[in-house]
PDB file of C-alpha atoms in Angstrom:
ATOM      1  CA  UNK A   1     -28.520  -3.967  -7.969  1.00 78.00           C
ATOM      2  CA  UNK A   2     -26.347  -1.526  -9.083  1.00 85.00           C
ATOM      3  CA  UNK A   3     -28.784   0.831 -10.755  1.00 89.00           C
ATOM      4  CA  UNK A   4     -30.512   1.295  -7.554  1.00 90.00           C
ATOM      5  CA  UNK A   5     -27.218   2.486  -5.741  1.00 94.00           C
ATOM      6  CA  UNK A   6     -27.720   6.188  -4.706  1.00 95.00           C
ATOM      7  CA  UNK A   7     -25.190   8.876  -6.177  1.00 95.00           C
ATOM      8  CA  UNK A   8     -21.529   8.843  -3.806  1.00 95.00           C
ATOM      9  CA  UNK A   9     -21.839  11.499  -1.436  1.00 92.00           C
ATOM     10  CA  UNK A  10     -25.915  10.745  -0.579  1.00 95.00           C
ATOM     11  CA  UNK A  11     -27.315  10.041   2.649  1.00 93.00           C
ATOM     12  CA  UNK A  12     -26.495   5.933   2.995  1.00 95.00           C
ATOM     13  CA  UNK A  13     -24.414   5.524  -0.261  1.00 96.00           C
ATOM     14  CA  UNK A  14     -21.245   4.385   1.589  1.00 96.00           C
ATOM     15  CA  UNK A  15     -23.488   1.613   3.466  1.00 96.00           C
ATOM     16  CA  UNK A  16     -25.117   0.490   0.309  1.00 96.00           C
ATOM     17  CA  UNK A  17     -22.367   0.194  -1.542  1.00 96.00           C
ATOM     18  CA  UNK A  18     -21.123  -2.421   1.247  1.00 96.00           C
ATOM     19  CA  UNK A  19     -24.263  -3.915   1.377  1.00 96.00           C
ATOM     20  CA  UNK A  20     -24.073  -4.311  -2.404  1.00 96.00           C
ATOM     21  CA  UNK A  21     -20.387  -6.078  -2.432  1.00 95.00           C
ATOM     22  CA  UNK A  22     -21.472  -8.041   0.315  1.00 96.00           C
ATOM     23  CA  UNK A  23     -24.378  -9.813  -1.376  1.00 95.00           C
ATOM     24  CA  UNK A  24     -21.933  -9.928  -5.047  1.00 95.00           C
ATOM     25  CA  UNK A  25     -19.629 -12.159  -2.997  1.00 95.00           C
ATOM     26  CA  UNK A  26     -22.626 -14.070  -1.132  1.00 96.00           C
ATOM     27  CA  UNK A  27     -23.683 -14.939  -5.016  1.00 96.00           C
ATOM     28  CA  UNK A  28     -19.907 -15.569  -6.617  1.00 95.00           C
ATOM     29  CA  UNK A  29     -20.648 -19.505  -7.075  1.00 93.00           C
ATOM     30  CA  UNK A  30     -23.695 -18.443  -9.328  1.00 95.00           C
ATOM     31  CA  UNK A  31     -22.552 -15.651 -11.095  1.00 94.00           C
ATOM     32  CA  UNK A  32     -20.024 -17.143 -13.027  1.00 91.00           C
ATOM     33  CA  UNK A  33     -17.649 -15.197 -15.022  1.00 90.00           C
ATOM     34  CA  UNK A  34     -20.290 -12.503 -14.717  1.00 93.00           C
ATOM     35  CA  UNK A  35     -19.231 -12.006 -10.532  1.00 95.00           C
ATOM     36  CA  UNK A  36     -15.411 -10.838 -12.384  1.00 94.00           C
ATOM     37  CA  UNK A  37     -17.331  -7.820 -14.284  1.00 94.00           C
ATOM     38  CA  UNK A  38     -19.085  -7.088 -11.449  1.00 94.00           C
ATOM     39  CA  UNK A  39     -16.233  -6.763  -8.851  1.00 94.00           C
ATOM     40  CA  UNK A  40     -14.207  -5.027 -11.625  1.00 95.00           C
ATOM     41  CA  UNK A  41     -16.995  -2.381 -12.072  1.00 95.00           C
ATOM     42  CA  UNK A  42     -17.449  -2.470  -8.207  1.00 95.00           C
ATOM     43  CA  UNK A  43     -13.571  -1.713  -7.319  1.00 96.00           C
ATOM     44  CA  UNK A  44     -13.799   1.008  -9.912  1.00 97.00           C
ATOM     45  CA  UNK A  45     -16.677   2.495  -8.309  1.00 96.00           C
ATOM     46  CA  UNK A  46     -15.111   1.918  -4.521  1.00 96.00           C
ATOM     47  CA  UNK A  47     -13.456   5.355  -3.971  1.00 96.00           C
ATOM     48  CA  UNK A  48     -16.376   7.436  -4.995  1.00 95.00           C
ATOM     49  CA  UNK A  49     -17.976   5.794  -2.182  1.00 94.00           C
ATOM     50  CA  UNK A  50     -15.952   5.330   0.399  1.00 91.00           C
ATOM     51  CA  UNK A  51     -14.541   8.226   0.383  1.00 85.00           C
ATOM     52  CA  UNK A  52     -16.863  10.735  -0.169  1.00 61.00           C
TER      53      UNK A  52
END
């Protein structure tokens, strides 16, 4: 999932990258302690595309 976000700043990326947390927190229950690595990564990543 991430892997096929496009680069911040590309046509889309902001809406993807919603799209993306949206469907991490739709899959929390299963994820484990794998969902915490992926929101950490996520938040990190946040300003690059929200912003841009």
């Amino acid at each position: 999932m991430l892997k096929e976000l496009p680069q911040p700043g590309e046509p889309e990326a902001a809406s993807k990258f919603v799209s993306l947390e949206k469907a991490l927190n739709a899959v929390k229950v299963h994820l484990g302690e794998l969902y915490e690595d992926y929101s950490i990564r996520l938040t990190d990543m946040k300003p690059e595309y929200l912003t841009a």
